[in-house]
mmCIF file of C-alpha atoms and ligand atoms in Angstrom:
data_model
loop_
_atom_site.group_PDB
_atom_site.id
_atom_site.type_symbol
_atom_site.label_atom_id
_atom_site.label_comp_id
_atom_site.label_asym_id
_atom_site.label_seq_id
_atom_site.Cartn_x
_atom_site.Cartn_y
_atom_site.Cartn_z
ATOM 1 C CA MET J 1 25.442 9.562 6.934
ATOM 2 C CA ALA J 2 21.913 12.158 5.480
ATOM 3 C CA GLU J 3 18.640 10.103 5.574
ATOM 4 C CA GLU J 4 17.254 7.895 3.254
ATOM 5 C CA LYS J 5 13.254 8.408 2.273
ATOM 6 C CA TYR J 6 11.040 6.019 0.560
ATOM 7 C CA LYS J 7 7.551 7.434 -0.963
ATOM 8 C CA ILE J 8 5.229 4.566 -0.477
ATOM 9 C CA VAL J 9 1.311 4.133 -1.816
ATOM 10 C CA VAL J 10 -0.494 1.447 -0.353
ATOM 11 C CA PHE J 11 -3.029 -0.078 -3.249
ATOM 12 C CA GLY J 12 -5.706 -2.482 -2.938
ATOM 13 C CA ALA J 13 -9.713 -2.586 -3.100
ATOM 14 C CA PHE J 14 -11.888 -1.107 -1.015
ATOM 15 C CA GLY J 15 -12.135 -2.700 2.500
ATOM 16 C CA ALA J 16 -8.388 -4.473 1.852
ATOM 17 C CA GLY J 17 -7.396 -2.999 5.300
ATOM 18 C CA LYS J 18 -5.261 0.221 3.714
ATOM 19 C CA SER J 19 -6.159 2.436 6.435
ATOM 20 C CA THR J 20 -5.376 -0.171 9.300
ATOM 21 C CA LEU J 21 -2.048 -1.339 7.709
ATOM 22 C CA ILE J 22 -1.021 2.377 7.923
ATOM 23 C CA GLN J 23 -2.367 3.477 10.859
ATOM 24 C CA THR J 24 -1.231 0.034 12.606
ATOM 25 C CA LEU J 25 2.235 1.089 10.841
ATOM 26 C CA ASP J 26 2.072 4.623 12.581
ATOM 27 C CA PRO J 27 -0.150 4.948 15.059
ATOM 28 C CA GLN J 28 -0.597 8.942 14.678
ATOM 29 C CA ALA J 29 -0.957 8.329 10.348
ATOM 30 C CA LYS J 30 -3.449 11.083 8.987
ATOM 31 C CA HIS J 31 -6.713 10.099 7.657
ATOM 32 C CA ILE J 32 -8.212 13.063 5.590
ATOM 33 C CA GLU J 33 -11.917 12.952 4.213
ATOM 34 C CA ALA J 34 -12.914 15.419 1.566
ATOM 35 C CA GLY J 35 -16.775 15.579 0.190
ATOM 36 C CA CYS J 36 -17.062 16.459 -3.159
ATOM 37 C CA THR J 37 -19.359 19.401 -3.522
ATOM 38 C CA GLY J 38 -23.010 18.505 -4.643
ATOM 39 C CA GLY J 39 -22.296 15.121 -4.351
ATOM 40 C CA THR J 40 -21.957 12.275 -1.554
ATOM 41 C CA THR J 41 -18.887 11.146 -3.342
ATOM 42 C CA THR J 42 -15.575 11.453 -0.700
ATOM 43 C CA ILE J 43 -11.918 11.003 -0.959
ATOM 44 C CA ALA J 44 -9.523 9.603 1.673
ATOM 45 C CA LEU J 45 -6.538 9.534 1.934
ATOM 46 C CA ASP J 46 -3.641 8.239 4.468
ATOM 47 C CA TYR J 47 -0.525 9.301 5.477
ATOM 48 C CA GLY J 48 1.791 7.943 8.048
ATOM 49 C CA ARG J 49 5.800 7.895 8.529
ATOM 50 C CA VAL J 50 7.753 5.530 10.034
ATOM 51 C CA GLN J 51 11.155 5.068 10.467
ATOM 52 C CA ILE J 52 13.655 2.046 10.353
ATOM 53 C CA GLY J 53 16.849 2.903 11.033
ATOM 54 C CA ASP J 54 18.216 5.232 9.236
ATOM 55 C CA LYS J 55 15.258 5.469 6.572
ATOM 56 C CA ARG J 56 12.292 7.145 6.584
ATOM 57 C CA VAL J 57 9.267 5.616 5.642
ATOM 58 C CA TYR J 58 6.107 7.984 4.023
ATOM 59 C CA LEU J 59 2.898 6.019 3.390
ATOM 60 C CA TYR J 60 0.342 6.726 1.292
ATOM 61 C CA GLY J 61 -3.007 5.436 1.085
ATOM 62 C CA THR J 62 -5.289 5.318 -1.484
ATOM 63 C CA PRO J 63 -8.999 4.954 -2.090
ATOM 64 C CA GLY J 64 -9.702 1.722 -3.893
ATOM 65 C CA GLN J 65 -12.673 3.020 -5.975
ATOM 66 C CA GLU J 66 -12.573 2.718 -9.671
ATOM 67 C CA ARG J 67 -13.784 6.241 -10.267
ATOM 68 C CA PHE J 68 -10.893 7.513 -8.388
ATOM 69 C CA GLU J 69 -8.242 6.158 -10.666
ATOM 70 C CA PHE J 70 -6.816 10.087 -11.286
ATOM 71 C CA ALA J 71 -6.782 9.995 -7.682
ATOM 72 C CA ARG J 72 -3.966 7.158 -7.608
ATOM 73 C CA GLU J 73 -2.001 8.791 -10.522
ATOM 74 C CA ILE J 74 -1.929 11.716 -8.445
ATOM 75 C CA ILE J 75 -0.784 9.915 -4.580
ATOM 76 C CA GLY J 76 1.394 7.352 -6.815
ATOM 77 C CA LYS J 77 3.775 10.369 -8.918
ATOM 78 C CA GLY J 78 7.565 10.116 -7.907
ATOM 79 C CA MET J 79 6.762 6.348 -5.565
ATOM 80 C CA ASP J 80 10.084 4.553 -5.094
ATOM 81 C CA GLY J 81 7.648 1.324 -4.273
ATOM 82 C CA ALA J 82 4.212 -0.031 -4.402
ATOM 83 C CA ILE J 83 2.772 -2.230 -1.723
ATOM 84 C CA LEU J 84 -0.769 -4.395 -3.268
ATOM 85 C CA LEU J 85 -3.077 -5.015 -0.737
ATOM 86 C CA VAL J 86 -4.999 -7.506 -1.060
ATOM 87 C CA ASP J 87 -7.810 -9.291 1.084
ATOM 88 C CA ALA J 88 -6.717 -13.404 1.250
ATOM 89 C CA THR J 89 -10.386 -13.793 2.766
ATOM 90 C CA SER J 90 -11.821 -13.245 -0.707
ATOM 91 C CA PRO J 91 -11.255 -13.771 -4.643
ATOM 92 C CA VAL J 92 -9.711 -12.062 -6.698
ATOM 93 C CA ASP J 93 -11.756 -9.864 -8.640
ATOM 94 C CA GLU J 94 -10.688 -7.679 -11.846
ATOM 95 C CA PHE J 95 -10.469 -4.618 -10.045
ATOM 96 C CA VAL J 96 -7.121 -6.297 -8.123
ATOM 97 C CA GLU J 97 -5.890 -7.286 -11.293
ATOM 98 C CA HIS J 98 -5.841 -3.747 -12.480
ATOM 99 C CA LEU J 99 -4.164 -2.389 -10.044
ATOM 100 C CA SER J 100 -1.936 -5.271 -10.260
ATOM 101 C CA THR J 101 -0.925 -4.637 -14.241
ATOM 102 C CA SER J 102 -0.915 -0.774 -13.437
ATOM 103 C CA ILE J 103 1.471 -0.867 -10.918
ATOM 104 C CA VAL J 104 4.259 -4.046 -13.544
ATOM 105 C CA ALA J 105 3.218 -1.861 -16.073
ATOM 106 C CA ALA J 106 4.417 0.989 -14.433
ATOM 107 C CA ARG J 107 7.197 -0.790 -13.796
ATOM 108 C CA ILE J 108 7.257 0.325 -9.529
ATOM 109 C CA PRO J 109 8.808 -1.749 -7.309
ATOM 110 C CA TYR J 110 6.369 -3.486 -5.792
ATOM 111 C CA VAL J 111 5.181 -6.134 -3.152
ATOM 112 C CA VAL J 112 2.269 -8.354 -2.552
ATOM 113 C CA VAL J 113 0.748 -7.919 0.656
ATOM 114 C CA LEU J 114 -2.385 -10.754 1.532
ATOM 115 C CA ASN J 115 -4.240 -9.147 3.864
ATOM 116 C CA ARG J 116 -6.373 -10.837 7.440
ATOM 117 C CA CYS J 117 -4.373 -13.451 7.191
ATOM 118 C CA ASP J 118 -4.943 -14.158 10.860
ATOM 119 C CA ALA J 119 -9.146 -14.499 9.939
ATOM 120 C CA VAL J 120 -11.741 -17.305 9.681
ATOM 121 C CA GLY J 121 -11.694 -18.126 5.957
ATOM 122 C CA ALA J 122 -8.530 -16.633 4.626
ATOM 123 C CA ARG J 123 -7.235 -18.622 1.560
ATOM 124 C CA PRO J 124 -3.461 -17.216 1.149
ATOM 125 C CA ASP J 125 -2.006 -19.716 -0.850
ATOM 126 C CA ALA J 126 -5.084 -19.395 -3.051
ATOM 127 C CA THR J 127 -4.680 -15.827 -3.707
ATOM 128 C CA LYS J 128 -1.135 -16.365 -3.999
ATOM 129 C CA ALA J 129 -1.517 -18.266 -7.519
ATOM 130 C CA HIS J 130 -2.559 -15.147 -8.766
ATOM 131 C CA PHE J 131 -0.026 -12.986 -8.791
ATOM 132 C CA ASN J 132 2.903 -15.674 -10.165
ATOM 133 C CA GLY J 133 6.287 -13.982 -9.940
ATOM 134 C CA ALA J 134 5.812 -11.063 -7.476
ATOM 135 C CA ALA J 135 7.137 -11.344 -3.960
ATOM 136 C CA ILE J 136 4.541 -11.608 -1.635
ATOM 137 C CA LYS J 137 3.896 -11.026 1.748
ATOM 138 C CA THR J 138 1.140 -12.301 4.216
ATOM 139 C CA VAL J 139 -0.163 -10.454 6.931
ATOM 140 C CA SER J 140 -2.600 -9.337 9.047
ATOM 141 C CA ALA J 141 -2.614 -4.835 9.266
ATOM 142 C CA LYS J 142 -3.588 -5.554 12.732
ATOM 143 C CA ASP J 143 0.113 -7.068 13.839
ATOM 144 C CA ARG J 144 1.647 -4.114 14.172
ATOM 145 C CA ARG J 145 4.908 -6.409 14.515
ATOM 146 C CA GLY J 146 4.409 -9.042 11.102
ATOM 147 C CA ALA J 147 3.004 -5.920 9.531
ATOM 148 C CA ARG J 148 6.221 -3.615 10.769
ATOM 149 C CA VAL J 149 8.736 -6.776 9.701
ATOM 150 C CA ALA J 150 7.116 -7.161 6.238
ATOM 151 C CA LEU J 151 7.719 -3.536 5.193
ATOM 152 C CA GLU J 152 11.561 -3.951 6.884
ATOM 153 C CA GLU J 153 12.006 -6.671 4.078
ATOM 154 C CA PHE J 154 10.565 -4.760 1.366
ATOM 155 C CA ILE J 155 12.516 -0.835 1.950
ATOM 156 C CA THR J 156 15.407 -3.167 2.046
ATOM 157 C CA THR J 157 15.070 -4.502 -2.026
ATOM 158 C CA LEU J 158 14.641 -0.608 -3.123
ATOM 159 C CA ARG J 159 16.334 2.583 -3.833
ATOM 160 C CA PRO J 160 15.759 5.321 -1.698
ATOM 161 C CA HIS J 161 14.071 8.885 -3.476
ATOM 162 C CA ASN J 162 16.070 10.609 -5.732
ATOM 163 C CA GLY J 163 13.733 13.858 -5.178
ATOM 164 C CA ASP J 164 13.747 14.276 -8.878
ATOM 165 C CA LYS J 165 11.494 11.689 -10.194
ATOM 166 C CA THR J 166 8.745 12.243 -12.201
ATOM 167 C CA ALA J 167 7.118 8.996 -13.047
HETATM 168 N N1 LIG I 201 -9.744 -9.908 11.042
HETATM 169 C C1 LIG I 201 -8.868 -8.659 10.198
HETATM 170 N N2 LIG I 201 -9.896 -7.268 9.780
HETATM 171 C C2 LIG I 201 -8.777 -6.078 9.074
HETATM 172 C C3 LIG I 201 -7.575 -6.566 9.258
HETATM 173 N N3 LIG I 201 -6.929 -5.604 8.144
HETATM 174 C C4 LIG I 201 -8.365 -5.086 8.176
HETATM 175 N N4 LIG I 201 -9.694 -5.133 8.957
HETATM 176 C C5 LIG I 201 -10.858 -4.750 8.896
HETATM 177 O O1 LIG I 201 -11.196 -4.876 8.075
HETATM 178 C C6 LIG I 201 -12.115 -3.155 7.540
HETATM 179 C C7 LIG I 201 -11.715 -2.636 6.456
HETATM 180 O O2 LIG I 201 -10.464 -1.900 7.125
HETATM 181 P P1 LIG I 201 -9.809 -0.697 5.585
HETATM 182 O O3 LIG I 201 -8.799 -0.685 6.467
HETATM 183 O O4 LIG I 201 -10.915 0.427 6.546
HETATM 184 O O5 LIG I 201 -9.654 -0.205 4.780
HETATM 185 P P2 LIG I 201 -9.529 0.275 3.620
HETATM 186 O O6 LIG I 201 -10.677 0.367 2.879
HETATM 187 O O7 LIG I 201 -8.902 -0.917 2.511
HETATM 188 O O8 LIG I 201 -8.453 1.293 3.830
HETATM 189 C C8 LIG I 201 -11.913 -2.486 8.753
HETATM 190 O O9 LIG I 201 -13.006 -3.246 9.663
HETATM 191 C C9 LIG I 201 -11.189 -3.359 9.868
HETATM 192 O O10 LIG I 201 -10.763 -3.253 10.977
HETATM 193 C C10 LIG I 201 -7.279 -7.603 9.101
HETATM 194 O O11 LIG I 201 -5.893 -7.774 8.962
HETATM 195 N N5 LIG I 201 -7.681 -8.985 9.656
HETATM 196 MG MG1 LIG I 202 -9.447 3.324 4.117
#
């Protein structure tokens, strides 16, 4: 049987744990940072691969900051699913609400992953209330087993990449 491919993009605010999650899921993941000419702005991308049975999952982490909207759009092209990674130790802010609204509007299958649930001060139940109707998982991006289970469960709900999507 042919191997199935999935492109998954991890969205979330700066510091939510996107790089950590991708690194935990794939210890060989790449973290790329580039500075923009003439400025102090850097743009970053995380890229990892995970094999789940005969499913090959390509993970992309996007910049969190608002000014990188265009980068999120480019990285998100043709994705099969989205992970909205949310820090459960801090209140859900407008930016996270914006990401959530954008993912829903784009009709991409997604899961809300509440991160830092290992940390003192994590309030996953209070955070969950913001994402009514969405599939929700609670993890620590530093815990490989939990992160992998969350990814596997999400992948089983998706259809694989058909290679000619434009959205
Ligand atoms: N305690 C705890 N710390 C975390 C967790 N996930 C990420 N961090 C820490 O949070 C900081 C920001 O994480 P990072 O992956 O760089 O966030 P990004 O900006 O979304 O890529 C780092 O110091 C991580 O070690 C977690 O699940 N638990
Ligand atoms: Mg990062």
